[in-house]
Amino acid sequence: MTGSGSASTVKSAMRTLDIIEYVVAHAEGVVAQDIAQALAIPVSSLSYLLATLVERDYLARSGRLYQPGAGLERLRAAPQRLPLIERVRPLVRALRVRSNETSSYFVQRDWEIEAIITETAEHTLRYSIGVGTRTPMHCLASGKAMLAALGPAALDRYFEEAPRERFTESTVIDEGALRRELDEARKSGIAITREEYTPGICGIGKILMLDGEPVGSLSVAIPTVRYDARVEAATCALLEAIVSGFSR
């Protein structure tokens, strides 16, 4: 990073903190023009910073007024008091920022998984999945990670009850083959799919544990044109670091 870039980054950070402190000091609400005048921030820069703070919930906007947002209260709360989704959201964001690939948090719903949090990559060519989307467990990396975490009796019940549709030529539906993949995922701690649900998309997933119990899984979806052994290794290491930090 060049010196000018570093100075610009520091200035943006300082302005962001100044805005938060100014709005908190005027909890009844303040308009953008007053913030700009008080802090000597150009309107063009201020508009972007305010929009970002509102998007991240650190400020709330009511008409023309800006007020402290719920995100500030979450920062003050002990992590154990936060809803699980609020504790996981920063993990998904970190996955997306550090990998620049679509990253998601899934939970199990019967024999499907549901996307609870998802952040889409900034690449032109990218995978996208909507919050609330449900998908069979056998064809996505997050689903396989959750299947690998099941006990023997629950896994036997899965194979007795769950239909396993073939979505692509690569979808693994054979019970023996899928059990072998789950054994490997259990040993390595990582589940991988290669074009099993969507052609051209590979997935890497890992179970998320809290107090020794699985509470869902995190995954990264990567187009095959950007997927190779180096990317796979780096993504696995990133997932390991983020999940282990949360579990501790």
XYZ file of N, CA and C in Angstrom:
744
model
N 0.845 -1.183 0.000
C 0.000 0.000 0.000
C 0.888 1.243 0.000
N 0.573 2.205 -0.823
C 1.361 3.420 -0.904
C 1.063 4.318 0.273
N 1.944 5.298 0.479
C 1.743 6.214 1.584
C 0.453 6.986 1.456
N 0.136 7.471 0.249
C -1.098 8.234 0.060
C -2.324 7.369 0.305
N -2.249 6.101 -0.133
C -3.377 5.195 0.106
C -3.579 4.958 1.584
N -2.469 4.791 2.314
C -2.562 4.563 3.749
C -3.173 5.773 4.443
N -2.724 6.987 4.039
C -3.272 8.201 4.639
C -4.764 8.331 4.364
N -5.180 7.986 3.127
C -6.592 8.059 2.770
C -7.420 7.089 3.587
N -6.874 5.868 3.783
C -7.583 4.860 4.570
C -7.744 5.318 6.010
N -6.672 5.874 6.578
C -6.742 6.357 7.954
C -7.754 7.495 8.061
N -7.769 8.410 7.083
C -8.710 9.525 7.109
C -10.150 9.011 7.084
N -10.427 8.016 6.243
C -11.781 7.460 6.178
C -12.177 6.836 7.508
N -11.224 6.118 8.133
C -11.516 5.499 9.423
C -11.796 6.561 10.480
N -10.984 7.603 10.492
C -11.185 8.677 11.461
C -12.524 9.371 11.249
N -12.871 9.614 9.982
C -14.155 10.251 9.699
C -15.322 9.374 10.150
N -15.196 8.084 9.924
C -16.261 7.164 10.337
C -16.464 7.221 11.845
N -15.364 7.195 12.594
C -15.472 7.271 14.048
C -16.020 8.620 14.487
N -15.593 9.680 13.816
C -16.099 11.011 14.150
C -17.611 11.090 13.955
N -18.095 10.515 12.852
C -19.537 10.532 12.568
C -20.303 9.793 13.658
N -19.827 8.599 14.015
C -20.514 7.812 15.046
C -20.557 8.590 16.356
N -19.414 9.146 16.761
C -19.365 9.877 18.024
C -20.279 11.101 17.995
N -20.335 11.793 16.855
C -21.176 12.984 16.751
C -22.652 12.617 16.841
N -23.052 11.559 16.150
C -24.466 11.155 16.177
C -24.847 10.650 17.562
N -23.969 9.891 18.209
C -24.262 9.402 19.560
C -24.444 10.574 20.524
N -23.680 11.638 20.312
C -23.794 12.816 21.178
C -25.084 13.592 20.917
N -25.745 13.300 19.802
C -27.009 13.956 19.451
C -28.062 12.866 19.199
N -28.331 12.101 20.247
C -29.168 10.905 20.106
C -30.585 11.217 19.635
N -31.015 12.496 19.777
C -32.349 12.853 19.310
C -32.415 12.898 17.791
N -31.266 12.904 17.132
C -31.213 12.879 15.676
C -30.545 14.111 15.113
N -29.837 13.948 14.009
C -29.123 15.051 13.379
C -29.151 14.836 11.867
N -29.226 15.929 11.115
C -29.296 15.822 9.654
C -27.882 15.805 9.082
N -27.763 15.301 7.850
C -26.453 15.154 7.219
C -25.728 16.495 7.077
N -26.472 17.553 6.761
C -25.845 18.859 6.580
C -25.149 19.322 7.857
N -25.783 19.080 8.999
C -25.173 19.474 10.274
C -23.903 18.662 10.540
N -23.937 17.367 10.192
C -22.753 16.524 10.383
C -21.615 17.027 9.503
N -21.932 17.328 8.251
C -20.912 17.797 7.319
C -20.273 19.089 7.805
N -21.085 20.015 8.288
C -20.560 21.294 8.752
C -19.749 21.134 10.030
N -20.264 20.329 10.953
C -19.594 20.173 12.242
C -18.251 19.467 12.114
N -18.164 18.499 11.199
C -16.960 17.682 11.084
C -16.115 18.032 9.867
N -16.565 19.008 9.091
C -15.821 19.436 7.899
C -15.547 18.273 6.956
N -16.588 17.487 6.695
C -16.485 16.349 5.772
C -17.209 16.718 4.484
N -16.559 16.553 3.323
C -17.236 16.836 2.052
C -18.515 16.011 1.917
N -19.535 16.614 1.345
C -20.833 15.943 1.229
C -20.721 14.624 0.463
N -19.884 14.607 -0.581
C -19.747 13.379 -1.370
C -19.209 12.234 -0.523
N -18.214 12.506 0.302
C -17.659 11.467 1.182
C -18.639 11.109 2.289
N -19.316 12.120 2.833
C -20.241 11.886 3.933
C -21.396 10.990 3.513
N -21.925 11.209 2.322
C -23.063 10.406 1.851
C -22.705 8.921 1.820
N -21.514 8.623 1.330
C -21.070 7.223 1.256
C -20.895 6.632 2.652
N -20.258 7.376 3.545
C -20.010 6.873 4.892
C -21.316 6.675 5.656
N -22.251 7.625 5.526
C -23.541 7.483 6.199
C -24.313 6.275 5.679
N -24.302 6.095 4.359
C -25.017 4.954 3.772
C -24.440 3.635 4.272
N -23.114 3.567 4.377
C -22.465 2.349 4.860
C -22.817 2.090 6.317
N -22.790 3.122 7.149
C -23.112 2.965 8.565
C -24.569 2.556 8.770
N -25.461 3.079 7.944
C -26.861 2.666 8.030
C -27.024 1.220 7.577
N -26.341 0.869 6.491
C -26.425 -0.507 5.986
C -25.937 -1.502 7.027
N -24.879 -1.144 7.744
C -24.336 -2.041 8.767
C -25.038 -1.884 10.109
N -26.052 -1.025 10.182
C -26.917 -0.880 11.351
C -26.260 -0.133 12.508
N -25.138 0.550 12.240
C -24.523 1.345 13.302
C -25.219 2.696 13.445
N -25.869 3.145 12.382
C -26.736 4.306 12.445
C -28.109 3.904 11.915
N -29.123 4.642 12.361
C -30.480 4.429 11.850
C -30.957 5.741 11.237
N -31.692 5.639 10.140
C -32.185 6.847 9.475
C -33.707 6.892 9.540
N -34.227 8.039 9.970
C -35.665 8.280 10.008
C -35.919 9.599 9.299
N -36.395 9.521 8.047
C -36.527 10.732 7.244
C -35.151 11.306 6.967
N -34.917 12.544 7.390
C -33.605 13.179 7.196
C -32.699 13.017 8.412
N -33.252 12.461 9.487
C -32.497 12.377 10.742
C -31.697 11.087 10.849
N -30.471 11.208 11.338
C -29.632 10.053 11.647
C -29.519 9.923 13.162
N -29.688 8.688 13.649
C -29.627 8.403 15.076
C -28.780 7.160 15.313
N -28.360 6.921 16.554
C -27.601 5.694 16.838
C -28.408 4.459 16.459
N -27.734 3.465 15.872
C -28.405 2.247 15.439
C -28.209 1.094 16.403
N -28.955 0.027 16.149
C -28.902 -1.146 17.030
C -27.535 -1.812 17.010
N -26.784 -1.624 15.913
C -25.463 -2.235 15.831
C -24.523 -1.764 16.917
N -24.680 -0.527 17.365
C -23.829 -0.013 18.435
C -24.109 -0.732 19.745
N -25.384 -1.031 19.998
C -25.729 -1.769 21.208
C -25.167 -3.181 21.161
N -25.173 -3.775 19.965
C -24.624 -5.128 19.848
C -23.138 -5.145 20.160
N -22.438 -4.080 19.796
C -21.009 -4.018 20.095
C -20.757 -3.996 21.596
N -21.662 -3.397 22.344
C -21.499 -3.304 23.788
C -21.888 -4.590 24.497
N -22.705 -5.404 23.865
C -23.209 -6.609 24.519
C -22.145 -7.690 24.554
N -22.171 -8.504 25.603
C -21.286 -9.665 25.661
C -21.676 -10.626 24.547
N -20.694 -11.246 23.870
C -21.019 -12.140 22.744
C -22.046 -13.208 23.105
N -21.976 -13.726 24.345
C -22.897 -14.788 24.738
C -24.347 -14.317 24.785
N -24.561 -13.006 24.880
C -25.927 -12.483 24.954
C -26.506 -12.189 23.582
N -25.676 -12.182 22.571
C -26.166 -11.883 21.235
C -26.883 -13.094 20.641
N -27.907 -12.877 19.819
C -28.503 -13.999 19.073
C -27.430 -14.670 18.202
N -27.569 -15.967 18.015
C -26.567 -16.706 17.256
C -26.335 -16.099 15.882
N -27.398 -15.679 15.209
C -27.248 -15.140 13.856
C -26.355 -13.901 13.852
N -26.420 -13.095 14.917
C -25.582 -11.898 14.985
C -24.133 -12.257 15.291
N -23.914 -13.377 15.940
C -22.548 -13.819 16.211
C -21.921 -14.444 14.970
N -22.769 -15.029 14.127
C -22.252 -15.701 12.934
C -22.073 -14.738 11.769
N -22.867 -13.681 11.721
C -22.821 -12.754 10.588
C -21.397 -12.235 10.300
N -20.632 -11.820 11.321
C -19.266 -11.369 11.031
C -18.364 -12.474 10.472
N -18.645 -13.722 10.823
C -17.858 -14.826 10.276
C -18.084 -14.957 8.777
N -19.354 -14.861 8.371
C -19.676 -14.957 6.947
C -19.047 -13.796 6.188
N -19.130 -12.606 6.788
C -18.531 -11.434 6.126
C -17.011 -11.608 5.986
N -16.374 -12.120 7.032
C -14.930 -12.338 6.968
C -14.576 -13.357 5.893
N -15.374 -14.404 5.779
C -15.150 -15.403 4.733
C -15.238 -14.772 3.350
N -16.277 -13.965 3.152
C -16.456 -13.346 1.834
C -15.354 -12.346 1.524
N -14.999 -11.520 2.501
C -13.972 -10.502 2.268
C -12.627 -11.150 1.988
N -12.266 -12.151 2.769
C -10.932 -12.737 2.636
C -10.814 -13.696 1.454
N -11.931 -14.285 1.034
C -11.891 -15.185 -0.127
C -12.365 -14.504 -1.404
N -13.140 -13.420 -1.256
C -13.842 -12.765 -2.361
C -14.641 -13.774 -3.173
N -15.263 -14.699 -2.473
C -16.194 -15.651 -3.074
C -17.462 -15.677 -2.222
N -18.557 -16.090 -2.821
C -19.829 -16.141 -2.109
C -19.728 -17.060 -0.893
N -20.095 -16.529 0.258
C -19.972 -17.261 1.520
C -21.319 -17.282 2.220
N -21.608 -18.397 2.899
C -22.944 -18.557 3.469
C -22.904 -19.324 4.778
N -23.981 -19.147 5.543
C -24.219 -19.915 6.765
C -25.539 -20.641 6.592
N -25.515 -21.951 6.796
C -26.694 -22.795 6.629
C -27.035 -23.491 7.940
N -28.316 -23.783 8.120
C -28.751 -24.637 9.220
C -29.591 -25.772 8.639
N -29.724 -26.843 9.411
C -30.487 -27.997 8.952
C -31.970 -27.801 9.214
N -32.775 -28.120 8.217
C -34.235 -28.124 8.325
C -34.718 -29.475 7.801
N -35.093 -30.367 8.712
C -35.409 -31.746 8.325
C -34.207 -32.316 7.586
N -34.403 -32.809 6.358
C -33.265 -33.344 5.589
C -32.848 -32.372 4.490
N -33.051 -31.081 4.759
C -32.574 -30.023 3.870
C -31.737 -29.044 4.670
N -31.046 -28.159 3.951
C -30.358 -27.063 4.612
C -30.956 -25.749 4.114
N -31.007 -24.767 5.013
C -31.569 -23.464 4.676
C -30.487 -22.393 4.803
N -30.397 -21.534 3.789
C -29.445 -20.417 3.818
C -29.972 -19.348 4.771
N -29.225 -19.075 5.836
C -29.628 -18.097 6.844
C -28.925 -16.761 6.625
N -27.653 -16.818 6.282
C -26.865 -15.621 5.985
C -26.068 -15.910 4.719
N -26.037 -14.969 3.807
C -25.213 -15.158 2.612
C -24.669 -13.813 2.161
N -23.421 -13.814 1.759
C -22.767 -12.625 1.205
C -22.199 -13.001 -0.155
N -22.595 -12.275 -1.174
C -22.237 -12.615 -2.547
C -20.902 -11.994 -2.940
N -20.106 -12.755 -3.675
C -18.805 -12.277 -4.150
C -18.976 -11.053 -5.048
N -17.896 -10.290 -5.183
C -17.934 -9.094 -6.017
C -17.501 -9.375 -7.452
N -17.058 -10.587 -7.740
C -16.697 -10.948 -9.107
C -17.919 -10.853 -10.024
N -17.673 -10.590 -11.308
C -18.762 -10.619 -12.285
C -19.337 -12.023 -12.394
N -18.452 -13.025 -12.467
C -18.870 -14.423 -12.484
C -18.881 -14.921 -11.044
N -20.069 -15.219 -10.513
C -20.186 -15.573 -9.105
C -21.425 -16.418 -8.874
N -21.430 -17.107 -7.756
C -22.586 -17.899 -7.346
C -23.451 -17.052 -6.429
N -24.743 -17.196 -6.536
C -25.657 -16.432 -5.696
C -26.742 -17.354 -5.157
N -27.024 -17.206 -3.859
C -28.093 -17.994 -3.245
C -28.861 -17.077 -2.305
N -30.166 -17.126 -2.369
C -30.986 -16.235 -1.566
C -31.186 -16.743 -0.152
N -31.258 -15.809 0.797
C -31.573 -16.172 2.173
C -32.944 -16.850 2.199
N -33.033 -17.957 2.924
C -34.277 -18.708 2.992
C -34.351 -19.866 2.013
N -33.417 -19.911 1.055
C -33.411 -21.002 0.081
C -33.110 -22.331 0.776
N -33.887 -23.352 0.452
C -33.661 -24.692 1.013
C -33.143 -25.619 -0.083
N -32.181 -26.450 0.298
C -31.520 -27.335 -0.655
C -31.305 -28.694 0.001
N -31.454 -29.801 -0.749
C -31.156 -31.120 -0.170
C -29.731 -31.194 0.367
N -29.535 -31.948 1.425
C -28.252 -31.963 2.119
C -27.134 -32.610 1.317
N -27.470 -33.533 0.430
C -26.424 -34.369 -0.177
C -25.632 -33.681 -1.272
N -26.088 -32.497 -1.738
C -25.467 -31.931 -2.937
C -24.719 -30.626 -2.712
N -24.747 -30.086 -1.492
C -23.986 -28.882 -1.175
C -22.963 -29.199 -0.091
N -21.854 -28.468 -0.100
C -20.778 -28.730 0.854
C -21.248 -28.546 2.295
N -22.060 -27.516 2.548
C -22.569 -27.308 3.904
C -23.444 -28.477 4.348
N -24.243 -29.003 3.434
C -25.078 -30.147 3.767
C -24.257 -31.372 4.094
N -23.219 -31.627 3.308
C -22.359 -32.782 3.586
C -21.617 -32.608 4.904
N -21.207 -31.366 5.217
C -20.547 -31.116 6.490
C -21.480 -31.447 7.651
N -22.762 -31.100 7.509
C -23.722 -31.392 8.570
C -24.042 -32.888 8.641
N -24.117 -33.531 7.496
C -24.343 -34.980 7.500
C -23.181 -35.707 8.179
N -21.968 -35.239 7.922
C -20.787 -35.876 8.515
C -20.769 -35.722 10.027
N -21.471 -34.719 10.544
C -21.498 -34.481 11.991
C -22.591 -35.273 12.697
N -23.459 -35.939 11.933
C -24.528 -36.727 12.549
C -23.974 -37.981 13.208
N -24.657 -38.417 14.254
C -24.318 -39.692 14.861
C -24.766 -40.843 13.972
N -24.284 -42.080 14.235
C -24.616 -43.234 13.379
C -26.112 -43.461 13.207
N -26.880 -43.377 14.281
C -28.324 -43.642 14.181
C -29.014 -42.578 13.330
N -28.665 -41.320 13.535
C -29.279 -40.244 12.753
C -28.893 -40.353 11.288
N -27.655 -40.742 11.011
C -27.223 -40.880 9.624
C -27.944 -42.046 8.951
N -28.134 -43.154 9.667
C -28.898 -44.277 9.105
C -30.316 -43.828 8.773
N -30.913 -43.030 9.648
C -32.273 -42.542 9.405
C -32.310 -41.640 8.176
N -31.255 -40.838 8.009
C -31.188 -39.995 6.816
C -31.244 -40.852 5.551
N -30.440 -41.880 5.502
C -30.410 -42.706 4.290
C -31.723 -43.472 4.097
N -32.457 -43.722 5.165
C -33.748 -44.394 5.039
C -34.843 -43.433 4.553
N -34.760 -42.180 4.953
C -35.871 -41.258 4.741
C -35.673 -40.237 3.628
N -34.449 -39.819 3.386
C -34.226 -38.672 2.507
C -34.064 -39.086 1.046
N -34.820 -38.480 0.146
C -34.584 -38.720 -1.283
C -33.301 -38.008 -1.701
N -32.578 -38.597 -2.634
C -31.324 -37.995 -3.097
C -31.414 -37.829 -4.612
N -31.848 -36.633 -4.988
C -32.047 -36.322 -6.403
C -30.717 -36.043 -7.079
N -30.618 -36.456 -8.350
C -29.426 -36.155 -9.131
C -29.652 -34.824 -9.861
N -28.855 -33.803 -9.509
C -28.985 -32.481 -10.114
C -28.044 -32.282 -11.299
N -26.887 -32.909 -11.246
C -25.925 -32.853 -12.344
C -25.314 -34.237 -12.502
N -24.483 -34.392 -13.510
C -23.806 -35.676 -13.701
C -22.866 -35.991 -12.548
N -22.471 -34.966 -11.783
C -21.511 -35.173 -10.692
C -22.170 -35.406 -9.338
N -23.489 -35.273 -9.258
C -24.160 -35.443 -7.959
C -23.960 -36.861 -7.440
N -23.494 -36.971 -6.202
C -23.297 -38.282 -5.574
C -24.597 -38.696 -4.903
N -25.230 -39.760 -5.408
C -26.491 -40.225 -4.825
C -26.385 -41.645 -4.280
N -25.368 -42.386 -4.691
C -25.185 -43.754 -4.201
C -24.846 -43.739 -2.712
N -25.549 -44.569 -1.927
C -25.346 -44.551 -0.479
C -23.914 -44.893 -0.092
N -23.350 -45.918 -0.704
C -21.986 -46.311 -0.366
C -20.981 -45.213 -0.671
N -21.115 -44.617 -1.848
C -20.184 -43.548 -2.234
C -20.342 -42.326 -1.331
N -21.583 -41.987 -0.987
C -21.815 -40.827 -0.137
C -21.301 -41.080 1.276
N -21.499 -42.285 1.780
C -20.971 -42.612 3.115
C -19.449 -42.495 3.134
N -18.789 -42.913 2.065
C -17.325 -42.802 2.021
C -16.896 -41.328 2.030
N -17.629 -40.495 1.301
C -17.316 -39.065 1.313
C -17.524 -38.473 2.708
N -18.579 -38.891 3.377
C -18.852 -38.365 4.707
C -17.801 -38.832 5.709
N -17.324 -40.064 5.558
C -16.234 -40.546 6.416
C -14.991 -39.666 6.244
N -14.682 -39.333 4.996
C -13.519 -38.489 4.716
C -13.719 -37.080 5.281
N -14.934 -36.544 5.138
C -15.221 -35.215 5.674
C -15.126 -35.207 7.193
N -15.536 -36.303 7.813
C -15.460 -36.414 9.269
C -14.005 -36.407 9.738
N -13.155 -37.071 8.985
C -11.734 -37.134 9.353
C -11.029 -35.793 9.115
N -11.304 -35.180 7.979
C -10.597 -33.950 7.613
C -11.222 -32.705 8.219
N -12.519 -32.792 8.575
C -13.222 -31.626 9.076
C -13.743 -30.718 7.982
N -13.561 -31.115 6.725
C -13.953 -30.297 5.580
C -14.754 -31.150 4.601
N -15.846 -30.583 4.083
C -16.628 -31.254 3.038
C -16.480 -30.466 1.737
N -16.347 -31.181 0.640
C -16.131 -30.544 -0.660
C -17.104 -31.127 -1.683
N -17.689 -30.259 -2.483
C -18.510 -30.696 -3.611
C -17.969 -30.051 -4.878
N -18.066 -30.779 -5.962
C -17.582 -30.297 -7.254
C -18.700 -30.427 -8.285
N -19.391 -29.331 -8.536
C -20.455 -29.269 -9.540
C -21.569 -30.279 -9.282
N -21.915 -30.492 -8.019
C -22.930 -31.485 -7.677
C -24.344 -30.907 -7.659
N -24.447 -29.591 -7.486
C -25.778 -28.960 -7.489
C -25.917 -27.991 -8.662
N -24.886 -27.211 -8.902
C -24.889 -26.235 -9.988
C -23.661 -26.464 -10.867
N -23.835 -26.699 -12.160
C -22.667 -26.865 -13.042
C -21.763 -25.641 -12.971
N -20.461 -25.886 -12.879
C -19.504 -24.797 -12.851
C -19.220 -24.230 -11.471
N -19.796 -24.831 -10.422
C -19.598 -24.313 -9.066
C -19.094 -25.430 -8.145
N -18.012 -25.143 -7.421
C -17.497 -26.037 -6.385
C -17.773 -25.413 -5.017
N -17.909 -26.248 -4.006
C -18.186 -25.745 -2.665
C -17.277 -26.378 -1.634
N -16.932 -25.605 -0.620
C -16.142 -26.091 0.503
C -16.879 -25.693 1.771
N -17.177 -26.678 2.642
C -17.970 -26.391 3.832
C -17.363 -26.987 5.082
N -17.705 -26.385 6.221
C -17.228 -26.879 7.513
C -18.309 -26.663 8.557
N -18.483 -27.644 9.428
C -19.468 -27.548 10.490
C -19.069 -26.463 11.478
N -20.056 -25.770 12.025
C -19.820 -24.731 13.027
C -20.303 -25.266 14.373
N -19.407 -25.246 15.344
C -19.710 -25.798 16.658
C -19.831 -24.684 17.693
N -20.737 -24.866 18.649
C -20.886 -23.951 19.763
C -21.154 -24.787 21.007
N -20.298 -24.636 22.011
C -20.403 -25.422 23.246
C -20.444 -26.920 22.944
N -19.655 -27.328 21.953
C -19.538 -28.743 21.628
C -20.652 -29.306 20.781
N -21.594 -28.465 20.350
C -22.718 -28.933 19.548
C -22.725 -28.228 18.194
N -23.079 -28.960 17.114
C -23.170 -28.318 15.801
C -24.345 -27.351 15.736
N -24.100 -26.155 15.198
C -25.162 -25.143 15.091
C -25.316 -24.664 13.651
N -24.894 -25.484 12.704
C -24.967 -25.125 11.299
C -23.611 -25.316 10.649
N -23.447 -24.751 9.480
C -22.170 -24.872 8.785
C -21.924 -23.639 7.932
N -20.647 -23.371 7.704
C -20.210 -22.283 6.842
C -19.681 -22.878 5.547
N -19.871 -22.154 4.454
C -19.348 -22.662 3.190
C -18.975 -21.524 2.261
N -18.121 -21.845 1.311
C -17.684 -20.920 0.272
C -17.964 -21.573 -1.071
N -18.598 -20.839 -1.985
C -18.912 -21.343 -3.329
C -17.998 -20.665 -4.337
N -17.308 -21.483 -5.152
C -16.275 -20.962 -6.044
C -16.507 -21.485 -7.463
N -16.575 -20.606 -8.456
C -16.682 -21.072 -9.846
C -15.460 -21.910 -10.229
N -15.685 -22.941 -11.022
C -14.596 -23.853 -11.381
C -13.467 -23.146 -12.129
N -13.759 -22.046 -12.827
C -12.706 -21.343 -13.563
C -11.692 -20.708 -12.616
N -12.067 -20.510 -11.340
C -11.138 -19.954 -10.359
C -10.699 -20.997 -9.340
N -11.128 -22.236 -9.531
C -10.886 -23.272 -8.529
C -9.710 -24.142 -8.939
N -8.715 -24.234 -8.077
C -7.606 -25.161 -8.291
C -7.107 -25.614 -6.924
N -6.043 -26.399 -6.903
C -5.542 -26.959 -5.650
C -5.104 -25.869 -4.683
N -4.508 -24.807 -5.202
C -4.050 -23.720 -4.329
C -5.238 -23.010 -3.690
N -6.269 -22.719 -4.482
C -7.466 -22.051 -3.958
C -8.166 -22.956 -2.948
N -8.230 -24.249 -3.256
C -8.873 -25.181 -2.327
C -8.147 -25.194 -0.983
N -6.841 -25.283 -1.012
C -6.067 -25.331 0.231
C -6.221 -24.034 1.026
N -6.171 -22.910 0.335
C -6.286 -21.620 1.016
C -7.670 -21.457 1.639
N -8.718 -21.902 0.924
C -10.084 -21.772 1.441
C -10.311 -22.693 2.626
N -9.771 -23.898 2.552
C -9.881 -24.827 3.689
C -9.209 -24.238 4.925
N -8.017 -23.665 4.730
C -7.296 -23.072 5.858
C -8.069 -21.887 6.437
N -8.688 -21.092 5.567
C -9.472 -19.948 6.013
C -10.682 -20.405 6.827
N -11.385 -21.405 6.336
C -12.523 -21.942 7.079
C -12.092 -22.490 8.430
N -10.993 -23.227 8.455
C -10.490 -23.786 9.698
C -10.206 -22.677 10.703
N -9.559 -21.614 10.270
C -9.195 -20.539 11.177
C -10.424 -19.828 11.724
N -11.375 -19.527 10.853
C -12.568 -18.793 11.292
C -13.444 -19.635 12.203
N -13.637 -20.897 11.858
C -14.484 -21.752 12.683
C -13.840 -22.061 14.023
N -12.546 -22.335 14.022
C -11.882 -22.669 15.288
C -11.860 -21.458 16.215
N -11.692 -20.260 15.651
C -11.732 -19.059 16.479
C -13.087 -18.864 17.125
N -14.170 -19.146 16.393
C -15.516 -19.021 16.930
C -15.756 -20.068 18.014
N -15.343 -21.284 17.766
C -15.590 -22.377 18.712
C -14.857 -22.146 20.029
N -13.667 -21.521 19.949
C -12.933 -21.251 21.187
C -13.641 -20.192 22.028
